[in-house]
Structure formats: structure tokens, C-alpha cells
Coordinates of C-alpha atoms and ligand atoms in Angstrom, one line a residue:
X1 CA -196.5 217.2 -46.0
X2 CA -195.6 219.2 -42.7
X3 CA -193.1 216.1 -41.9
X4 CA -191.2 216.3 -45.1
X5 CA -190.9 220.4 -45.3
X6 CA -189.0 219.4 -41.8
X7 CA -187.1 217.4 -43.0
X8 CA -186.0 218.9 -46.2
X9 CA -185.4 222.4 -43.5
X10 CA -183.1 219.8 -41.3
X11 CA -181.1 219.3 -44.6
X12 CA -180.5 222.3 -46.1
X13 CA -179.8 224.1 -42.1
X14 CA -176.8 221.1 -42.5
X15 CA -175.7 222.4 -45.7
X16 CA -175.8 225.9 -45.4
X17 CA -174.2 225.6 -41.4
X18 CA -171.8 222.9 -43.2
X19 CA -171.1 226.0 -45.3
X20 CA -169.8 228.2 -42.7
X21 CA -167.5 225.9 -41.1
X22 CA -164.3 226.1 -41.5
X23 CA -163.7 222.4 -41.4
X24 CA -161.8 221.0 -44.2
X25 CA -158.1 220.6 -46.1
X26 CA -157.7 224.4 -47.7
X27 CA -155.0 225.2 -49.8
X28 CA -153.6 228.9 -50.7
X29 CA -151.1 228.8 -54.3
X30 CA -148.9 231.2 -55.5
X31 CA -147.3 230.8 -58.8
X32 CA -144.3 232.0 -59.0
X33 CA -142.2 233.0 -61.8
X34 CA -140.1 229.7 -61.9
X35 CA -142.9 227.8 -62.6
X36 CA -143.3 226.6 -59.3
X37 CA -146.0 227.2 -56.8
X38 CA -146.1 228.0 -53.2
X39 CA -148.7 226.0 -51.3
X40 CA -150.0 227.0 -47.8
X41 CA -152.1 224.6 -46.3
X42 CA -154.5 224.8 -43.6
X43 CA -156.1 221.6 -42.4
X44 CA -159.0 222.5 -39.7
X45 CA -161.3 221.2 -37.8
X46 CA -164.1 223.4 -36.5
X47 CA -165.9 222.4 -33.1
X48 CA -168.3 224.9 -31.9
X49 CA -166.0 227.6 -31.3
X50 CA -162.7 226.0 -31.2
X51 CA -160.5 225.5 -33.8
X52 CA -157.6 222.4 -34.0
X53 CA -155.3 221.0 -36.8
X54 CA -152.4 222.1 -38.7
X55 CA -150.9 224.9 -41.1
X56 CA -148.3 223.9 -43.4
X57 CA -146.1 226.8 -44.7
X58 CA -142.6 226.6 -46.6
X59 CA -140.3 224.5 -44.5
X60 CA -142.6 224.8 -41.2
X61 CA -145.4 222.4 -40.1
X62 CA -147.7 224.1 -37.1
X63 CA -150.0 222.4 -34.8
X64 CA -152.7 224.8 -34.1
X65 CA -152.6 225.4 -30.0
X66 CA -155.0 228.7 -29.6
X67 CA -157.8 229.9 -31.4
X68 CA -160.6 232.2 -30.8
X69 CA -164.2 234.0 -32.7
X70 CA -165.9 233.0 -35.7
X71 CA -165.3 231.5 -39.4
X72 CA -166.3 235.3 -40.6
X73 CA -163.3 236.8 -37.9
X74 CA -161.1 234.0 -36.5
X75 CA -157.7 233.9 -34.7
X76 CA -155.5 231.0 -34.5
X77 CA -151.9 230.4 -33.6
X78 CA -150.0 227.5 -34.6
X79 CA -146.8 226.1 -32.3
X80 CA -144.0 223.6 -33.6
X81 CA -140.6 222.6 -32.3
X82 CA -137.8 223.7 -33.6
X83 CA -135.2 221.6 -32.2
X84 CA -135.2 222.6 -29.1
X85 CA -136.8 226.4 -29.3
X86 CA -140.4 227.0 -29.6
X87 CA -141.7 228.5 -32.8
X88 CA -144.8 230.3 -33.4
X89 CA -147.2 231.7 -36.3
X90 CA -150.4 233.8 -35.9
X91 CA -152.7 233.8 -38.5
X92 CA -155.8 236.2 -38.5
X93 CA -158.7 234.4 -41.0
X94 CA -161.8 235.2 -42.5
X95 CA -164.5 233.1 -44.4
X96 CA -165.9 234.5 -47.2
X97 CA -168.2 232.1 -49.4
X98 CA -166.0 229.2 -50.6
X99 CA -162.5 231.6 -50.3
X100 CA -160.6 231.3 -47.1
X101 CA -158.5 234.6 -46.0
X102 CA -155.7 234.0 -43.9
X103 CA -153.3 237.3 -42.9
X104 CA -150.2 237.1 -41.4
X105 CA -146.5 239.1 -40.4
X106 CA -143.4 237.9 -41.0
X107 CA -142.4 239.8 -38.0
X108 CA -144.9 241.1 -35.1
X109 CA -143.7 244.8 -36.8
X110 CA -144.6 243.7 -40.1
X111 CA -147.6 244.6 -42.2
X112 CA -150.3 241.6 -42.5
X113 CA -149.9 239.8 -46.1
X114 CA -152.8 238.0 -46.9
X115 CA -153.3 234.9 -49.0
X116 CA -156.5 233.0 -50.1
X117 CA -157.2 229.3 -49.4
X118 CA -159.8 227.3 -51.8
X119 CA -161.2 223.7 -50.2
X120 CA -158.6 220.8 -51.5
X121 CA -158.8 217.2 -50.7
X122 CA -158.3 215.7 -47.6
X123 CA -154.7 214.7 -47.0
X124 CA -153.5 216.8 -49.6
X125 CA -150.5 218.7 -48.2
X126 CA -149.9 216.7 -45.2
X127 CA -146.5 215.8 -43.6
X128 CA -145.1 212.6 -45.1
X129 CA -144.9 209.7 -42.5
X130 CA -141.7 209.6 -40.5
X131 CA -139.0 207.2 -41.6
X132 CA -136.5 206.4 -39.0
X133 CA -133.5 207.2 -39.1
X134 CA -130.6 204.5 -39.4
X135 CA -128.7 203.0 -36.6
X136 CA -125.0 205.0 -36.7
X137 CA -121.8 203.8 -38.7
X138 CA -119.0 205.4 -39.8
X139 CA -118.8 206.7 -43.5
X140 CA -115.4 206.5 -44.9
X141 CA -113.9 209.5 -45.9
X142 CA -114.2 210.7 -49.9
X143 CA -110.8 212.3 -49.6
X144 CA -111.8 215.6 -51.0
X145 CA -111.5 219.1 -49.7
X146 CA -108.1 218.5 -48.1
X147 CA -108.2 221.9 -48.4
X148 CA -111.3 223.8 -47.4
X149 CA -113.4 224.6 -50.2
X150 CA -112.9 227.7 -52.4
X151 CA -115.5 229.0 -54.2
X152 CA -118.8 230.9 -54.8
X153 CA -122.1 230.5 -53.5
X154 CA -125.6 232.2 -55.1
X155 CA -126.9 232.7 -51.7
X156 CA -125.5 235.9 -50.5
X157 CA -126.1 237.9 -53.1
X158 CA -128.9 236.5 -55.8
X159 CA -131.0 234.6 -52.9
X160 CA -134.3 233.5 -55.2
X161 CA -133.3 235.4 -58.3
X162 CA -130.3 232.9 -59.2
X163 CA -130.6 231.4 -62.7
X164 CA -128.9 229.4 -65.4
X165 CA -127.7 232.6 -67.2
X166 CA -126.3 234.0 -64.0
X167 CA -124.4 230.5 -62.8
X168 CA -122.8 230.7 -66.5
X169 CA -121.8 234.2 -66.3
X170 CA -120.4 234.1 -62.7
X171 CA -118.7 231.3 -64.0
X172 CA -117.1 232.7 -67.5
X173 CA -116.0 235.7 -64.3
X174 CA -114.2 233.4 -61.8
X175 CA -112.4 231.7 -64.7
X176 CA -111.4 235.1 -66.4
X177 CA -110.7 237.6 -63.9
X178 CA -108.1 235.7 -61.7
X179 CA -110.3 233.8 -59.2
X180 CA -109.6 230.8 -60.8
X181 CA -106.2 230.8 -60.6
X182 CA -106.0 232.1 -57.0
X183 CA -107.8 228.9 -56.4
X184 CA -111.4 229.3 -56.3
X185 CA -113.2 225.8 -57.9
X186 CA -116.8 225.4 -56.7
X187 CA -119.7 227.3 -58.1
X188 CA -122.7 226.5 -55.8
X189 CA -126.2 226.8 -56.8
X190 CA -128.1 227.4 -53.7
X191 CA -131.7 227.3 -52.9
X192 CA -134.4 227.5 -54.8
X193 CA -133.5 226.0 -58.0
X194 CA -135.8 222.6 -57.4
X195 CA -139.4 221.9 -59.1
X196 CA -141.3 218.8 -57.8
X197 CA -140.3 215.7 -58.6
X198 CA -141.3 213.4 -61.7
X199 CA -143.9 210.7 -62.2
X200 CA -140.8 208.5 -61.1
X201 CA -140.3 210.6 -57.8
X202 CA -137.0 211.9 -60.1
X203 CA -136.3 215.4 -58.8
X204 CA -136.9 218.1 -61.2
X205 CA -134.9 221.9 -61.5
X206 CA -137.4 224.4 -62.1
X207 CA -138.2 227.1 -65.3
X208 CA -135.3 229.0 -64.1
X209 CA -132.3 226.1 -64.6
X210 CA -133.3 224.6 -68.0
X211 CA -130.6 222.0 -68.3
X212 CA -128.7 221.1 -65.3
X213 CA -126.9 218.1 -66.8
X214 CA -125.7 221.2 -69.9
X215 CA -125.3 223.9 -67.3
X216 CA -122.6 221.4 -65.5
X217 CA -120.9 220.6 -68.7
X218 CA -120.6 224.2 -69.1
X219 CA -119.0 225.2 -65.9
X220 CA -116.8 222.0 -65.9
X221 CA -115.4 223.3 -69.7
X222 CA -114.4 226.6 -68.2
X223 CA -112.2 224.2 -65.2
X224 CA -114.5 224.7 -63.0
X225 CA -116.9 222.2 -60.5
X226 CA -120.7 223.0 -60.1
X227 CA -122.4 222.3 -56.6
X228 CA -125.9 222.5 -55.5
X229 CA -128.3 222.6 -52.9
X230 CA -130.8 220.4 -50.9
X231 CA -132.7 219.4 -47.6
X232 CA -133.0 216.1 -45.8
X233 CA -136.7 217.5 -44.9
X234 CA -139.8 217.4 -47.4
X235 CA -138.8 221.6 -48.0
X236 CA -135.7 223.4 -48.1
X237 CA -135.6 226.7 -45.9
X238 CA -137.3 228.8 -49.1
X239 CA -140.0 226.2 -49.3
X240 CA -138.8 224.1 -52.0
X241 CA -138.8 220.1 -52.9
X242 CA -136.1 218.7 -50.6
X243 CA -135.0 215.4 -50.9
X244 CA -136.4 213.4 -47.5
X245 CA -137.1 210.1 -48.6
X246 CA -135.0 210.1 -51.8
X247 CA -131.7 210.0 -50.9
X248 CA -130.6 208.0 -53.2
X249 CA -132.3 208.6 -55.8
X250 CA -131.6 212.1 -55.7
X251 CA -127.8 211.3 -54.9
X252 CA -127.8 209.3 -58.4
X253 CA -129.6 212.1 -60.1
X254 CA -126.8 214.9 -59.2
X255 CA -124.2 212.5 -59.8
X256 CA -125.8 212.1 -63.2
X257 CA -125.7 215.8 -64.0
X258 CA -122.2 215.9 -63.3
X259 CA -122.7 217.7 -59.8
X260 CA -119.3 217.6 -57.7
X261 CA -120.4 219.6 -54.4
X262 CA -123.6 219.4 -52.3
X263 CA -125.2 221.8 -49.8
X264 CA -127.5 219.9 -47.6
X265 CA -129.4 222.2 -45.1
X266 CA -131.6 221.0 -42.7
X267 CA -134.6 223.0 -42.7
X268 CA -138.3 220.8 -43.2
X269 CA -136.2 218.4 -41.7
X270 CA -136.9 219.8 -37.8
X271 CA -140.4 218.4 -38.5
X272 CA -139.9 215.2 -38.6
X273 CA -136.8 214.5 -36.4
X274 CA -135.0 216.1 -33.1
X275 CA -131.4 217.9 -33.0
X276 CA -130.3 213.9 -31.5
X277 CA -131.3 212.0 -34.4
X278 CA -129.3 214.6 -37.1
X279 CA -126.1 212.6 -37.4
X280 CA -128.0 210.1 -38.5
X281 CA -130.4 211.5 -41.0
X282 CA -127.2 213.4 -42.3
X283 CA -125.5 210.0 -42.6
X284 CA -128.1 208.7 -44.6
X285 CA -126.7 210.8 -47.4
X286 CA -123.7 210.9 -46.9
X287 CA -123.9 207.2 -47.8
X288 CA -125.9 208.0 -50.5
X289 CA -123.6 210.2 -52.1
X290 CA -120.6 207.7 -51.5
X291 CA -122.8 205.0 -53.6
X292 CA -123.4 207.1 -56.2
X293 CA -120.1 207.0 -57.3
X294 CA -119.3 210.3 -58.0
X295 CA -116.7 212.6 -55.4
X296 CA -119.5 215.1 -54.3
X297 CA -118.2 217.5 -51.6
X298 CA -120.4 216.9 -48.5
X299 CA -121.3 220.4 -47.0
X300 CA -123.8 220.1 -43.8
X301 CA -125.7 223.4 -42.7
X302 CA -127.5 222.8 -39.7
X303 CA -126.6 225.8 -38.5
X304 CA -123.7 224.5 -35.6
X305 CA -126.7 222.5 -33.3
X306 CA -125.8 219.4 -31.7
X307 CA -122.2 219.6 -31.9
X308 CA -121.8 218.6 -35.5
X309 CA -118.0 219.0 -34.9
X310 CA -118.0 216.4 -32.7
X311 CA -119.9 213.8 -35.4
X312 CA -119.5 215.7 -38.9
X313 CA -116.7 213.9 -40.4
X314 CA -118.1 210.3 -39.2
X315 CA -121.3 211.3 -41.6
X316 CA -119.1 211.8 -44.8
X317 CA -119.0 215.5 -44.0
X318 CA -116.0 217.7 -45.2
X319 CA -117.3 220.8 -43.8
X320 CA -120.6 221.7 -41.3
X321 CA -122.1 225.0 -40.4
X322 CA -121.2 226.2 -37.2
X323 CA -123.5 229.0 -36.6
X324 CA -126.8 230.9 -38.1
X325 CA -126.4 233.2 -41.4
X326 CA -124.2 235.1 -41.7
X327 CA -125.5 238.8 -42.5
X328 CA -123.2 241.3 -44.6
X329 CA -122.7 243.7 -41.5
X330 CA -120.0 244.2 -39.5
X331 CA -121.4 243.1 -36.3
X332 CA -122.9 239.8 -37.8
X333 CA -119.6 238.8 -39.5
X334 CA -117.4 239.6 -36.2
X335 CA -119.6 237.9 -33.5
X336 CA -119.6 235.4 -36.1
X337 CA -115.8 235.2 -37.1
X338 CA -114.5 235.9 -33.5
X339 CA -116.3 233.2 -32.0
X340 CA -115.1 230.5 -33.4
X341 CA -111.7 230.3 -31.1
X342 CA -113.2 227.4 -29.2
X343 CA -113.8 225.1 -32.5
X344 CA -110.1 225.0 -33.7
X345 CA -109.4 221.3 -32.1
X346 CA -111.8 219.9 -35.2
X347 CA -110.7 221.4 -38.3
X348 CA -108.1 219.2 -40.3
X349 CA -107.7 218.3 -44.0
X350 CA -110.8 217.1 -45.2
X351 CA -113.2 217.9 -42.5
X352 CA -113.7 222.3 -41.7
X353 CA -115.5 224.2 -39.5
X354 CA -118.0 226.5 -41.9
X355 CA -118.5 229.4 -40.4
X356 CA -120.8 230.5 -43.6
X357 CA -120.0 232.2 -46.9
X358 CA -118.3 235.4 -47.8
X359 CA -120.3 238.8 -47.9
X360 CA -117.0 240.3 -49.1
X361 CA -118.1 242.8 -52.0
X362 CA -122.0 242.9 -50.7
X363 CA -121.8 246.4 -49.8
X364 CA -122.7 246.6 -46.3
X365 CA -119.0 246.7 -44.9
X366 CA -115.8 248.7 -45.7
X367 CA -113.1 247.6 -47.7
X368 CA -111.0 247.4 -44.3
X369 CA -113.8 245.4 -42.9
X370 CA -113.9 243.2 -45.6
X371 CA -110.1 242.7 -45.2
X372 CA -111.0 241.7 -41.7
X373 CA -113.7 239.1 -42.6
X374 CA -111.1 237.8 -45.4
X375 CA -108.2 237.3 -43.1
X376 CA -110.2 236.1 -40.2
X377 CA -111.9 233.2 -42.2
X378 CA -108.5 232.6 -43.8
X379 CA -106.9 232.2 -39.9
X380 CA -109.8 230.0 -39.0
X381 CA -108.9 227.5 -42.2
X382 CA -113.0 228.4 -43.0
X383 CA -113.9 227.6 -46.4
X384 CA -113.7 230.7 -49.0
X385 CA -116.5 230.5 -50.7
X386 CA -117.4 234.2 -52.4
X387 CA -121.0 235.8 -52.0
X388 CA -120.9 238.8 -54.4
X389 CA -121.8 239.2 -57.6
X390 CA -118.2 238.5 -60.0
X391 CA -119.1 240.3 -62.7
X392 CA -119.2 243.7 -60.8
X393 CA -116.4 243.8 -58.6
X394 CA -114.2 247.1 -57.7
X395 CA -110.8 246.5 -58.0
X396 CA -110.4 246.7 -54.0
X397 CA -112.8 243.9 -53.8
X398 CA -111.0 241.6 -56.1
X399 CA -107.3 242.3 -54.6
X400 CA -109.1 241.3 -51.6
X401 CA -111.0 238.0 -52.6
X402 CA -107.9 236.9 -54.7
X403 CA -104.9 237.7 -52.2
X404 CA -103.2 235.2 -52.8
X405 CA -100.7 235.8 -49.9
X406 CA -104.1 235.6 -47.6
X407 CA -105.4 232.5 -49.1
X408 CA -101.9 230.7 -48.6
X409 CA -102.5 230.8 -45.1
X410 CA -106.1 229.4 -45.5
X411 CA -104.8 226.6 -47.6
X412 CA -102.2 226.0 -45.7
X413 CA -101.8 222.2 -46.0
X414 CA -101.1 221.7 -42.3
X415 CA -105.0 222.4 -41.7
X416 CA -104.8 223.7 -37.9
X417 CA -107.3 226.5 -37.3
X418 CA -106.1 229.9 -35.4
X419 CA -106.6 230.2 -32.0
X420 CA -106.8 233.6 -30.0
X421 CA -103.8 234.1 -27.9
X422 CA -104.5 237.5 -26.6
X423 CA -106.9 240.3 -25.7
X424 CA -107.4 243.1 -24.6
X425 CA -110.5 245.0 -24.9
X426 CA -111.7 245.6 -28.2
X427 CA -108.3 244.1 -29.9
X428 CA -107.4 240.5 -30.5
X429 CA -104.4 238.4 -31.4
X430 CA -104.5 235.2 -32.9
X431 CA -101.8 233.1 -34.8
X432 CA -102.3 230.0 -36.7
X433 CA -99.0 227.1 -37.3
X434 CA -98.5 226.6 -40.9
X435 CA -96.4 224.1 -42.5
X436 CA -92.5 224.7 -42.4
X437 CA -92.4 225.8 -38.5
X438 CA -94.1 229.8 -40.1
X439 CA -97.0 230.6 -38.2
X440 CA -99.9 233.7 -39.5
X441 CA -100.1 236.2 -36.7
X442 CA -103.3 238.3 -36.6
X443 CA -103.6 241.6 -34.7
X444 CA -107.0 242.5 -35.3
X445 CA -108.5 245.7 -34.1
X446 CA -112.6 245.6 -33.0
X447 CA -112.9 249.0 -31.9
X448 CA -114.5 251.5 -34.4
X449 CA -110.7 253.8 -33.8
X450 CA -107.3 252.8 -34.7
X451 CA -105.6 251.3 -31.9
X452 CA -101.9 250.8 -31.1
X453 CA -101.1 247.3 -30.7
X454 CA -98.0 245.0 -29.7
X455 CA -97.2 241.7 -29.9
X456 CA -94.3 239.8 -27.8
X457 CA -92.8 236.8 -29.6
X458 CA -91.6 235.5 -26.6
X459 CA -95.7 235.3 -25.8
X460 CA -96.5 233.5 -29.0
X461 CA -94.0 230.8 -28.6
X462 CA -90.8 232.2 -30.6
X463 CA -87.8 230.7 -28.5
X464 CA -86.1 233.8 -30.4
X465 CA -87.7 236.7 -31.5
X466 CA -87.9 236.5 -35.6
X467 CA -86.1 238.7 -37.6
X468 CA -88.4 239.7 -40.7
X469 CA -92.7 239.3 -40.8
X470 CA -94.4 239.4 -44.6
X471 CA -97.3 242.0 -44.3
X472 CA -99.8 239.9 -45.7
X473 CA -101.9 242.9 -47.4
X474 CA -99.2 245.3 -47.9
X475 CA -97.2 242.7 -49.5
X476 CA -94.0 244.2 -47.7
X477 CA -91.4 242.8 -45.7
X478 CA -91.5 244.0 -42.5
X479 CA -87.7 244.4 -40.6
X480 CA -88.2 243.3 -36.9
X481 CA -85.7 244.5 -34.5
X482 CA -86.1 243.3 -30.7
X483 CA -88.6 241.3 -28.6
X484 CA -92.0 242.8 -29.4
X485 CA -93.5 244.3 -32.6
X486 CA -95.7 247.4 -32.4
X487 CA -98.2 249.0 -35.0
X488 CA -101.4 251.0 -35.2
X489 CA -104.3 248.5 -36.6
X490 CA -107.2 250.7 -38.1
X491 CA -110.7 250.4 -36.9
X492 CA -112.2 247.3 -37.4
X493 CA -109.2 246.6 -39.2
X494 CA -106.3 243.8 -39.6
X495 CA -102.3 243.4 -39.5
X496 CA -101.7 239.9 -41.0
X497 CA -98.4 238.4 -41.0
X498 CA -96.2 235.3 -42.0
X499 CA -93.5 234.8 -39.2
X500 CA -90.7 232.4 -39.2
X501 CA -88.6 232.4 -35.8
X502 CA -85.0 232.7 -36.7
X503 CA -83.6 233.9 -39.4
X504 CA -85.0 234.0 -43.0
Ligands
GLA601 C1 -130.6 228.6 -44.8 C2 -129.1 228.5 -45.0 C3 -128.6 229.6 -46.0 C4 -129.3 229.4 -47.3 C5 -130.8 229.4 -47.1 C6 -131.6 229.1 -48.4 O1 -131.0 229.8 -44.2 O2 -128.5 228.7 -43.8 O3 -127.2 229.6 -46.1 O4 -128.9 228.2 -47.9 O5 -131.2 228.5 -46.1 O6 -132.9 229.0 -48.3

């Protein structure tokens, strides 16, 4: 009898010790209101004291590099490559019973959140198998956007909260309060709008966008074109279904809702492949979207890595991020905006440098700042795609989105991005050619004070110095007399003007 209380002891010490490791696929889900859920995965593997495997969160995919104490008080840290930067996550964890704590911060200054992980099967969760990419071809071009894109994007302003009721009512704005005609066309649904995909692997818009297919028909009756929003990873950057692996069946499906513009952001896809192999994973769609059949507006945001300028229009692309987000302050938008000078060479009808959406009417910058960020992305030939919520404009926000003086010079069918010809300290000049010999001449001031400033035509190129300059936000004809022009700029302010050399 002794012999089989031993062995019946051996057993249940396995089970109960079994119960207190931390070995095992654990899952943590968060509904959220759209009907979706948020999965956090944590696949470990417990050896005496050390802890290996992988956490799976939104867009990122962590292989666990450090860990240290005991399933009831553990610490592990997860690495992962992103591109060509390390990143990092820190999770502090706690077993108790069959739930799984796991706290972490967003930021080291951050308070810890907490979510709770229940046992799921093995292999749930894990990474997809790596497809590779493509050898490289040339995509023909989809001759669209020969000007760059006007629009509005959900991004800026309604983040996760955009809806179906919200696209229609920004829509019924543009097309009523003047955008439209000033030019504006594209109203962008951006992340967060996906559910999983069908029994068919057909992707799916989530609780908050009942009827995309109706939603398009909608915005297409008021004039104007719908676009939306994907990854070529597994998740988009807020942790949604992206499209890896279904290129083209996700290409057919926007093509069958009547979508006309596509946002395609890399995010889940630095899992799976390097900064080298992007031109040809963002090939890949753009080749889908040609054999769908529909013209779909090709916009890549990878953020400005690996030189898209250099490769974007031989993927299909008509425009490509050229740097991080954009933030709606005043020093995000001018590092951003005054940057750019070195890009101009690879802007040209049909193919733009992006350098990110408008914060214009956010709130976080002056109406003179704002007329800064407008007539800087409208020197750079950058797309004009709004960020504010329509509906609530002030009237100094709308004369500012819908100058259409100011938007001339962005859609100026020449194409050739400004280029900065002078500065001095915190003030700038740049000028832009425009069709018919004119050029835009910017005098932008960066200092917090107004600043006298003076530009020399002979410096810009005029073999005679011009008689008259249009202000371009005074909507005044200015009367030149002599070889330079002088004026105070404002702080953090703009003088924009239309010069022709000679007479007018
Ligand atoms: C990235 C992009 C943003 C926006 C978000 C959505 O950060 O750069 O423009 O699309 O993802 O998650």
C-alpha cells in the first residue's frame, strides 16, 4: 500500500507544482466598444527560475530576453527590432490560481495598467509564418493624384472614436461649407475601423462602420471619394486586423465597396520583415490594388525609413510618409515642415512627398501658426489633407484651410516642391517655380518675435526685379519699387507671395 500512497504523492506534487508554473499560451481580452477585442498574448516557458518566449501586444511581437523571481512575483522584459532601433517592454507578473497578472507603463513615467491573462491553447496568438517578399518590378503608374491629394483624414482629430455617423457628417461639411469647391476630394477613414476577417479570410469593418459598401455610396453622392486605412503586417499600429497575407483579397474587397484611396502603414509589418525588404512588401499591393481594377490612391506611411523617395513611385505609390507623426504643436509641425528642403528633387505629378496630415484647427497652435503650417505644406507641394473636426470650425480656421490663393500654389500643376534659398537665424526664405515662369516666395519667421525681413530678387533669380507680388493671405497686391522687398513677418508667422519678374 506504502508504494502506491508514493506514487499517487509523485502525481499530485506534478499537478499542483504543474500548477504554479507559468508555462503555457495565456491570453488577456479586452472588449472594446466596437465589438472587437484586444488580445495580449504571453506564450512562456518556465525553467527553474528562468523565464523564455514571447509577448504579443497590438502591432509588437517581443522575445522575452530577461527575467527574474517567482510565478507569485516575476519580472520579464521582452526585446524586438524595430527596423533598425531596439524596442523594449517590461512587464511585472503575478500568478494567482489560474489568472495571470501582467502590469505594465506605456512610458517609464507612467502608472502600471494591469491586465489579466487566462490559459489559451498552444499556438493561439502566434506570429503567422513569414511569406517572402517578391523579387522587385516596376508597377506602372495609376495616373492619379497629379496633383497631391486634398482632403481629410480621421486621424488627427477622432483617433479611435471615428465612426460611420462621423465620416457622413464630415462629409455632408466638406461638401457644404466650401471645402469642396476649394478642392478638397478624399475623406479617409483611418485606423481602427477593421474587425477580423470572415470564415473566407474576407476582411470585416467593425460595430462602429456598419455598411462600408453604403457609407461609400453616401460620400460618393455628396461628389466626394472615401479612402481607408490598412497594414501590410498581421496588426495595424492600434492593434487591428491588417491585411498581410491578403493582399489581394483585401485589394478586391475595397474595390468592391467603392473605396478610391488607401492608407497603408507599416506597423505589425516590422515583425516579419527588415527596413530592406519594404519596397517589396509595399509592391506587393501596390500590384494588388492595380489588379483590382479600381483607381485607388496609393498612400505609403512608413514613416520616411529606407529612402522611400528613392523607390515610392516604382511600388505604385503616389505619395509616402517622410517622417514620424506629426503632433499639433508648433515645434512638431516646424521641425517637421522645415525639414523637408532636402526632398524637393522627388516630388512630381503623381508621386509627393507626405510630410503627414494637417493639425490646422486642432487647437494647439495659433491662427498665425496655422497659416505657417498651411503655406509651408502648400510650398512643399505636400498633400492637404485636413485633420480637424469640419463641423466646428471658426471662421479663421476655414479662411485658412480653404485659401484658395494658398492652395493654387500647392496645386500648381508644374509639381516642383520649394526649396530654401535663404537663412538667417530663426528666418527662412524659400520660393517654389510655378507654371507660367510665377514663382511663390515664402518669408517665414521662426522666432517667437516679429522679425524684419528682406528679400533681393536679384538673389532668387529675377533677371529684373518684379514690379507687383500678390499677398497670398492678405489677398492684396503688393507695389514693388526697386531691387529688394522688405517687411515685418510676425512670430512664427508667414509672408506668401506670387511673383512674376517683369511686368504684370
Ligand atoms: C501611425 C500613423 C498615423 C496613424 C496611426 C493609426 O502612427 O503614422 O498616421 O495612421 O498609425 O494607428
Amino acid at each position: 500500500m506504502k508504494w502506491l500512497c508514493a506514487v499517487v504523492a509523485v502525481m499530485c506534487c506534478a499537478l499542483s507544482c504543474g500548477a504554479a508554473d507559468l508555462t503555457g499560451n495565456w491570453v488577456a481580452e479586452n472588449p472594446l466598444p466596437d465589438g472587437t477585442v484586444r488580445k495580449t498574448y504571453f506564450d512562456l516557458k518556465q525553467q527553474d527560475s528562468s523565464i523564455t518566449g514571447h509577448i504579443r501586444v497590438t502591432q509588437f511581437y517581443y522575445t522575452i530576453s530577461e527575467s527574474s523571481g517567482t510565478p507569485e512575483a516575476f519580472t520579464i522584459t521582452g526585446t524586438m527590432m524595430d527596423g533598425n532601433s531596439p524596442r523594449k517592454v517590461v512587464y511585472e507578473g503575478k500568478l494567482a490560481g489560474e489568472e495571470l497578472h501582467m502590469a505594465t507603463r506605456r512610458r517609464p513615467d507612467a502608472p502600471l495598467v494591469e491586465v489579466v491573462a487566462h490559459r489559451a491553447p498552444a499556438g493561439e496568438g502566434a506570429m503567422p509564418a513569414r511569406i517572402a517578399p517578391p523579387a522587385l518590378h516596376k508597377v506602372a503608374y495609376n495616373a492619379l493624384a497629379k496633383t497631391p491629394p486634398m482632403g481629410w483624414n480621421s486621424w488627427n482629430k477622432f483617433a479611435g472614436r471615428v465612426d460611420d455617423a462621423t465620416v457622413r457628417a464630415i462629409a455632408d461639411a466638406m461638401a457644404a461649407n466650401g471645402m469642396k469647391d476649394a478642392g478638397y476630394t478624399y475623406i479617409n477613414i483611418d485606423d481602427t475601423w477593421e474587425a477580423e476577417r470572415d470564415a473566407q479570410g474576407n476582411i470585416q469593418s467593425n460595430k462602429k462602420f456598419p455598411n462600408m459598401k453604403a457609407l461609400a455610396d453616401y460620400v460618393h453622392s455628396k461628389g466626394l471619394k472615401l479612402g481607408i486605412y490598412s497594414s501590410p503586417g498581421p496588426n495595424t499600429c492600434a492593434g487591428y486586423e491588417g491585411t498581410y497575407a491578403h493582399e489581394e483579397q483585401d485589394a478586391r474587397t475595397y474595390a468592391a465597396w467603392g473605396i478610391d484611396y488607401l492608407k497603408y502603414d507599416w506597423c505589425g509589418a516590422r515583425n516579419i520583415y527588415t527596413d530592406a525588404e519594404m519596397q517589396a512588401v509595399y509592391q506587393k499591393m501596390g500590384d494588388a490594388l492595380q489588379a483590382s481594377g479600381r483607381p485607388i490612391v496609393y498612400s505609403l506611411c512608413q514613416y520616411g525609413r529606407a529612402d522611400v523617395w528613392k523607390w515610392g513611385p516604382d511600388v505604385g505609390g503616389n505619395l509616402w510618409r517622410t517622417t514620424g507623426d506629426i503632433r499639433d504643436t508648433w515645434d512638431s509641425m516646424s521641425k517637421i515642415g522645415f525639414n523637408q528642403d532636402e526632398l524637393a528633387a522627388y516630388a512630381a505629378p503623381g508621386h509627393w512627398n507626405d510630410p503627414d496630415m494637417l493639425e490646422i484647427g486642432n487647437g494647439g497652435m495659433t491662427d498665425t501658426e496655422y497659416r505657417t503650417h498651411m503655406s509651408l505644406w502648400s510650398m512643399l507641394a505636400a498633400p492637404l489633407i485636413a485633420g480637424n473636426d469640419l463641423r466646428s470650425m471658426t471662421p479663421a480656421i476655414h479662411d485658412i484651410l480653404t485659401n484658395k490663393e494658398v492652395i493654387a500654389i500647392d496645386q500648381d500643376s508644374e509639381g516642383k516642391q520649394a526649396k530654401r534659398v535663404g537663412k538667417w537665424g530663426d528666418q527662412e526664405i524659400w520660393t517654389r517655380p510655378l507654371a507660367g515662369g510665377a514663382q511663390a516666395v515664402a518669408l517665414f519667421n521662426r522666432a517667437k518675435d516679429d522679425a524684419p525681413m528682406t528679400v533681393k530678387w536679384s538673389d532668387l533669380g529675377f533677371s529684373q526685379p518684379p514690379r507687383t507680388a500678390r499677398d497670398l493671405w492678405a489677398h492684396f497686391d503688393v507695389k514693388l519699387d526697386g531691387s529688394q522687398y522688405s517687411a515685418t513677418v510676425p512670430g512664427h508667422g508667414v509672408l506668401l507671395l506670387r511673383v512674376k519678374s517683369g511686368d504684370r
